[in-house]
Short mmCIF file of C-alpha atoms in Angstrom, two decimals:
data_model
loop_
_atom_site.label_atom_id
_atom_site.label_comp_id
_atom_site.label_asym_id
_atom_site.label_seq_id
_atom_site.Cartn_x
_atom_site.Cartn_y
_atom_site.Cartn_z
CA MET A 1 17.80 10.00 25.60
CA SER A 2 17.36 8.82 22.04
CA ARG A 3 20.03 11.48 19.99
CA THR A 4 18.87 13.06 17.34
CA PRO A 5 19.46 11.59 14.22
CA ASP A 6 22.44 12.92 11.34
CA PRO A 7 20.03 15.97 9.23
CA LEU A 8 21.11 14.26 6.14
CA ILE A 9 19.42 11.74 6.27
CA ASP A 10 15.78 14.35 6.12
CA ARG A 11 17.72 16.54 3.54
CA PHE A 12 17.74 12.60 1.57
CA LEU A 13 13.70 11.76 1.90
CA ASP A 14 13.67 15.77 1.19
CA ALA A 15 15.00 14.72 -2.26
CA LEU A 16 13.01 11.24 -2.39
CA TRP A 17 10.04 13.73 -2.64
CA LEU A 18 10.77 16.11 -4.56
CA GLU A 19 11.92 14.45 -7.12
CA LYS A 20 10.35 10.43 -6.63
CA GLY A 21 6.88 11.72 -4.99
CA LEU A 22 7.44 9.32 -2.81
CA SER A 23 4.70 7.94 -0.83
CA ASP A 24 4.27 9.66 3.70
CA ASN A 25 4.62 5.64 4.12
CA THR A 26 7.54 4.51 1.73
CA ARG A 27 9.20 8.02 3.45
CA SER A 28 9.32 6.27 6.59
CA ALA A 29 10.18 4.28 6.52
CA TYR A 30 13.55 5.42 4.95
CA ARG A 31 13.25 7.20 8.01
CA THR A 32 13.61 4.44 10.44
CA ASP A 33 15.70 1.99 8.93
CA LEU A 34 18.89 5.39 7.82
CA SER A 35 18.27 6.94 11.59
CA LEU A 36 18.16 2.61 13.38
CA PHE A 37 21.62 2.58 11.01
CA ASP A 38 22.72 5.68 12.02
CA ASP A 39 21.95 4.97 15.71
CA TRP A 40 24.20 1.67 15.06
CA LEU A 41 27.37 2.89 13.76
CA HIS A 42 27.17 6.14 16.49
CA ALA A 43 27.38 3.71 18.58
CA ARG A 44 30.39 2.27 17.29
CA GLY A 45 32.29 5.36 17.12
CA GLY A 46 31.01 5.97 13.52
CA ASN A 47 28.64 7.96 11.22
CA LEU A 48 27.06 7.83 7.96
CA LEU A 49 29.80 9.76 5.70
CA ALA A 50 32.23 7.18 7.33
CA ALA A 51 30.32 4.44 6.80
CA GLY A 52 32.66 1.53 4.53
CA ARG A 53 30.55 -1.38 2.67
CA GLU A 54 31.61 -3.56 6.38
CA ALA A 55 30.27 -1.33 8.02
CA ILE A 56 27.20 -1.77 5.83
CA LEU A 57 28.32 -5.68 5.86
CA ASP A 58 28.50 -5.87 9.43
CA HIS A 59 24.88 -3.38 10.09
CA LEU A 60 22.85 -6.98 7.72
CA ALA A 61 24.84 -9.82 9.39
CA TRP A 62 23.75 -7.58 12.94
CA ARG A 63 19.95 -7.34 12.11
CA LEU A 64 19.99 -11.42 11.32
CA ALA A 65 21.07 -12.32 14.86
CA GLN A 66 17.68 -9.81 15.75
CA GLY A 67 15.64 -11.04 13.78
CA TYR A 68 14.23 -8.64 11.54
CA LYS A 69 13.42 -10.14 8.19
CA ALA A 70 14.57 -10.64 4.67
CA ARG A 71 12.77 -8.13 3.15
CA SER A 72 12.54 -5.57 5.26
CA THR A 73 16.18 -5.99 5.14
CA ALA A 74 16.00 -5.80 1.75
CA ARG A 75 14.12 -2.25 2.47
CA LEU A 76 16.86 -0.47 4.14
CA LEU A 77 19.69 -1.56 1.24
CA SER A 78 17.07 -0.49 -1.23
CA GLY A 79 17.76 2.88 0.94
CA LEU A 80 21.53 2.65 2.18
CA ARG A 81 21.72 2.87 -1.55
CA GLY A 82 19.77 6.01 -2.58
CA PHE A 83 21.17 7.63 0.46
CA TYR A 84 24.61 7.42 -0.78
CA ARG A 85 23.86 7.49 -4.32
CA TYR A 86 22.65 10.99 -2.75
CA LEU A 87 25.29 11.75 -0.75
CA VAL A 88 28.47 11.15 -4.01
CA ARG A 89 25.67 12.90 -6.24
CA GLU A 90 25.64 16.28 -4.06
CA GLY A 91 29.55 15.05 -4.03
CA LEU A 92 29.04 14.55 0.24
CA LEU A 93 31.80 10.78 -0.44
CA GLU A 94 33.24 9.59 -3.64
CA ALA A 95 32.09 6.72 -3.98
CA ASP A 96 28.74 4.94 -2.91
CA PRO A 97 30.00 1.56 0.08
CA THR A 98 26.60 0.20 -1.14
CA LEU A 99 28.08 -1.04 -4.75
CA ARG A 100 28.59 -4.09 -3.93
CA VAL A 101 26.14 -5.43 -1.07
CA GLU A 102 23.90 -8.10 -2.58
CA LEU A 103 20.57 -7.92 -1.79
CA PRO A 104 19.62 -11.10 1.23
CA HIS A 105 17.86 -13.81 -0.76
CA ILE A 106 13.68 -13.00 -0.52
CA GLY A 107 11.63 -15.77 -1.50
CA GLN A 108 8.26 -14.51 -3.15
CA PRO A 109 5.24 -15.79 -0.87
CA LEU A 110 2.25 -16.42 -1.51
CA PRO A 111 -0.52 -13.85 -0.42
CA LYS A 112 -3.24 -14.38 2.25
CA SER A 113 -6.45 -14.75 0.11
CA LEU A 114 -9.81 -15.18 1.05
CA SER A 115 -12.25 -17.37 -1.57
CA GLU A 116 -15.37 -16.18 -3.32
CA ALA A 117 -17.38 -17.31 -0.67
CA GLN A 118 -15.17 -15.97 1.86
CA VAL A 119 -15.31 -12.28 0.19
CA GLU A 120 -19.49 -12.59 -0.14
CA ALA A 121 -19.58 -13.14 3.56
CA LEU A 122 -17.63 -10.15 4.39
CA LEU A 123 -19.66 -7.96 1.99
CA ALA A 124 -22.56 -8.77 3.71
CA ALA A 125 -21.83 -8.99 7.00
CA PRO A 126 -21.77 -4.66 7.81
CA ASP A 127 -25.24 -3.90 8.99
CA VAL A 128 -26.76 -1.47 6.44
CA ASP A 129 -29.45 -0.32 8.21
CA ASP A 130 -27.15 1.83 9.86
CA PRO A 131 -25.39 5.28 8.27
CA LEU A 132 -21.80 3.57 9.85
CA GLY A 133 -22.19 0.01 8.38
CA LEU A 134 -23.47 1.18 4.89
CA ARG A 135 -20.53 3.05 4.55
CA ASP A 136 -18.78 0.21 5.43
CA ARG A 137 -20.43 -1.93 2.76
CA ALA A 138 -20.00 0.80 0.21
CA MET A 139 -16.15 0.67 1.28
CA LEU A 140 -15.53 -3.18 1.36
CA GLU A 141 -17.84 -3.62 -1.97
CA VAL A 142 -14.68 -0.31 -3.90
CA LEU A 143 -11.59 -1.94 -2.45
CA TYR A 144 -13.19 -4.99 -3.82
CA ALA A 145 -14.14 -4.10 -6.88
CA CYS A 146 -10.72 -1.99 -7.13
CA GLY A 147 -8.44 -3.62 -5.95
CA LEU A 148 -7.25 -0.87 -3.56
CA ARG A 149 -4.66 0.32 -1.13
CA VAL A 150 -6.45 0.99 2.32
CA THR A 151 -4.46 4.47 1.63
CA GLU A 152 -5.63 4.73 -1.37
CA LEU A 153 -9.74 4.03 -0.54
CA VAL A 154 -9.85 6.08 3.52
CA SER A 155 -9.02 9.24 1.04
CA LEU A 156 -10.87 9.48 -1.65
CA THR A 157 -13.07 12.26 -2.71
CA LEU A 158 -16.39 12.74 -4.38
CA GLU A 159 -14.75 14.06 -7.71
CA GLN A 160 -12.48 11.04 -7.90
CA VAL A 161 -15.12 8.77 -8.60
CA SER A 162 -16.74 8.57 -11.47
CA LEU A 163 -20.93 6.83 -10.96
CA ARG A 164 -22.34 7.58 -14.92
CA GLN A 165 -18.65 6.29 -16.16
CA GLY A 166 -17.86 4.01 -13.36
CA VAL A 167 -15.17 5.03 -12.73
CA LEU A 168 -12.97 6.25 -10.32
CA ARG A 169 -9.45 7.78 -10.54
CA THR A 170 -7.15 7.71 -7.78
CA PHE A 171 -3.12 7.62 -6.90
CA GLY A 172 -1.05 5.19 -6.24
CA LYS A 173 3.09 4.89 -4.31
CA GLY A 174 4.63 7.92 -6.53
CA SER A 175 1.48 9.95 -7.28
CA LYS A 176 0.67 7.93 -10.10
CA GLU A 177 -2.79 8.20 -11.46
CA ARG A 178 -4.84 5.14 -12.39
CA LEU A 179 -8.02 4.67 -13.49
CA VAL A 180 -10.33 1.70 -12.04
CA PRO A 181 -13.38 0.58 -13.50
CA LEU A 182 -16.14 0.44 -10.10
CA GLY A 183 -18.15 -2.79 -11.48
CA LEU A 184 -22.15 -3.03 -11.18
CA GLU A 185 -22.05 -3.74 -7.94
CA ALA A 186 -19.89 -1.58 -6.24
CA ILE A 187 -21.51 1.72 -8.14
CA HIS A 188 -24.68 -0.08 -6.29
CA TRP A 189 -23.93 0.45 -2.86
CA LEU A 190 -21.71 3.91 -3.57
CA GLU A 191 -24.92 5.43 -4.75
CA HIS A 192 -27.00 3.69 -1.77
CA TYR A 193 -24.71 5.00 0.84
CA LEU A 194 -24.31 8.32 -1.24
CA ALA A 195 -27.81 8.82 -1.02
CA GLN A 196 -28.77 7.95 2.65
CA GLY A 197 -25.30 7.24 4.36
CA ARG A 198 -22.57 9.54 3.72
CA ALA A 199 -24.62 12.68 5.03
CA ALA A 200 -25.37 11.30 8.64
CA LEU A 201 -22.16 11.06 9.31
CA LEU A 202 -21.06 14.69 9.00
CA GLY A 203 -23.92 16.01 9.95
CA GLY A 204 -24.25 18.83 8.63
CA ARG A 205 -20.44 19.37 9.01
CA PRO A 206 -18.84 20.21 5.14
CA SER A 207 -16.63 17.60 3.02
CA ASP A 208 -15.10 16.48 0.38
CA VAL A 209 -13.64 13.40 1.57
CA LEU A 210 -16.05 10.23 0.04
CA PHE A 211 -15.34 7.59 3.50
CA PRO A 212 -16.57 9.83 5.86
CA SER A 213 -15.64 8.94 9.80
CA GLN A 214 -18.47 10.23 12.46
CA ARG A 215 -16.31 12.76 12.65
CA GLY A 216 -17.02 13.63 9.80
CA GLN A 217 -13.17 13.68 8.64
CA MET A 218 -10.22 11.05 7.20
CA MET A 219 -10.83 8.53 7.66
CA THR A 220 -7.52 6.42 9.05
CA ARG A 221 -5.47 3.36 7.72
CA GLN A 222 -6.21 2.10 10.90
CA THR A 223 -9.18 2.88 12.04
CA PHE A 224 -10.78 1.23 8.60
CA TRP A 225 -8.74 -2.29 9.38
CA TYR A 226 -10.45 -2.08 13.14
CA ARG A 227 -14.03 -2.15 10.79
CA ILE A 228 -12.15 -4.43 8.25
CA LYS A 229 -11.38 -7.15 11.83
CA LEU A 230 -14.02 -6.97 13.23
CA HIS A 231 -16.46 -7.32 10.06
CA ALA A 232 -14.45 -10.84 9.32
CA ALA A 233 -15.13 -12.02 12.94
CA ALA A 234 -18.91 -11.30 12.12
CA ALA A 235 -18.26 -13.41 8.98
CA GLY A 236 -17.16 -16.08 10.44
CA ILE A 237 -13.38 -16.34 8.67
CA GLY A 238 -10.99 -16.14 11.61
CA SER A 239 -7.37 -15.24 11.09
CA GLY A 240 -4.63 -14.37 8.58
CA LEU A 241 -6.76 -11.18 7.52
CA SER A 242 -4.14 -8.32 6.75
CA PRO A 243 -5.60 -4.98 5.38
CA HIS A 244 -4.28 -6.04 1.82
CA THR A 245 -6.28 -8.94 1.83
CA LEU A 246 -9.29 -7.39 -0.18
CA ARG A 247 -6.39 -6.37 -2.27
CA HIS A 248 -5.11 -9.87 -3.34
CA ALA A 249 -8.76 -11.52 -3.23
CA PHE A 250 -9.24 -8.79 -6.75
CA ALA A 251 -5.94 -10.26 -8.21
CA THR A 252 -7.06 -13.30 -7.81
CA HIS A 253 -10.57 -13.41 -8.61
CA LEU A 254 -9.32 -11.49 -11.40
CA LEU A 255 -6.54 -14.36 -13.41
CA ASN A 256 -9.09 -17.56 -12.22
CA HIS A 257 -11.71 -15.33 -13.92
CA GLY A 258 -9.27 -15.40 -17.44
CA ALA A 259 -7.78 -11.87 -16.42
CA ASP A 260 -3.48 -11.60 -17.99
CA LEU A 261 -1.81 -9.66 -16.16
CA ARG A 262 -0.67 -7.21 -17.58
CA THR A 263 -4.61 -5.85 -16.95
CA VAL A 264 -4.02 -6.62 -13.76
CA GLN A 265 -1.01 -5.68 -13.36
CA MET A 266 -2.09 -2.01 -14.43
CA LEU A 267 -5.33 -2.60 -12.60
CA LEU A 268 -3.26 -2.27 -9.04
CA GLY A 269 -0.92 -0.24 -9.97
CA HIS A 270 2.13 -1.71 -10.02
CA SER A 271 4.99 -0.41 -11.78
CA ASN A 272 6.49 -3.67 -12.63
CA LEU A 273 5.06 -6.82 -14.13
CA SER A 274 7.53 -8.64 -11.25
CA THR A 275 5.03 -7.67 -8.43
CA THR A 276 2.24 -8.74 -9.48
CA GLN A 277 3.58 -12.41 -11.19
CA ILE A 278 2.93 -13.32 -6.94
CA TYR A 279 -0.56 -14.25 -8.13
CA THR A 280 0.71 -15.68 -11.61
CA HIS A 281 -0.51 -19.44 -9.46
CA VAL A 282 -3.82 -18.93 -9.86
CA ALA A 283 -3.68 -17.97 -13.86
CA ARG A 284 -6.24 -20.14 -15.89
CA ALA A 285 -6.53 -18.69 -19.00
CA ARG A 286 -6.30 -15.27 -20.30
CA LEU A 287 -8.15 -11.69 -20.49
CA GLN A 288 -11.03 -11.66 -23.48
CA GLN A 289 -12.47 -8.71 -22.85
CA LEU A 290 -12.61 -5.82 -20.48
CA HIS A 291 -12.58 -5.54 -16.95
CA ALA A 292 -16.08 -5.59 -15.78
CA GLU A 293 -16.91 -8.78 -17.98
CA HIS A 294 -15.27 -10.93 -16.60
CA HIS A 295 -14.72 -9.08 -12.19
CA PRO A 296 -16.95 -11.82 -10.38
CA ARG A 297 -19.28 -8.57 -9.32
CA GLY A 298 -18.43 -6.40 -12.43
#
């Protein structure tokens, strides 16, 4: 039987939600990491409150031996630092054991992207004579036009989109709001989908979800990822896709067409410019005009 994680973990995650508004996915990842560390300590006769710097270093070494990637271990250490700072702040610990623990070195792997021709093929893959295919075409167009995260895309509601103004409002990590231009192609396919596809999918059921599933509910990230892979196969695009592939293509193609890195940062919803700098290998010019004049489908 699996043991119940230390209740301090849930207290910390609740505090995170209240103070920083981190997404469910981020908090779930922190819960998994902290629970694994808690179990590892318990198996060795320790616990979270008693763990010192040596225990944390031993755990990092254990993860390395188990084949965990440096990036996931960096995320673990980030969670541990936040957790132990919280314990010190709450008066449960006198000293933070993570203070002299360094992050493992993480390279900056370039995100896998698609060429503009591959994107065109992917966008053209859905059968737009079918309501489901028309929905998928509109979703792919919006995903590429706006560089959204998949979670942001599937959670869009009708009121978040203004076709008249040509923008959508989305809420990214930490519930941070941003406005993103749609571009002419995305607007065209959204109008087509709203006029001819959405009502057929809903079948008379009330919903404010922009892209409902066949059951009239909000689509899951996993379902949309399955749909992307289905259309990628039809477009002749092989392996290497991820749920973020079109987001990476959005950033890469904007930079290729002259967009400024800080503008791409704003459109992607990155709080730190260093997160966006992984795309600088494709930057060839600086931004001179607005998104609609640079984006390949604007």
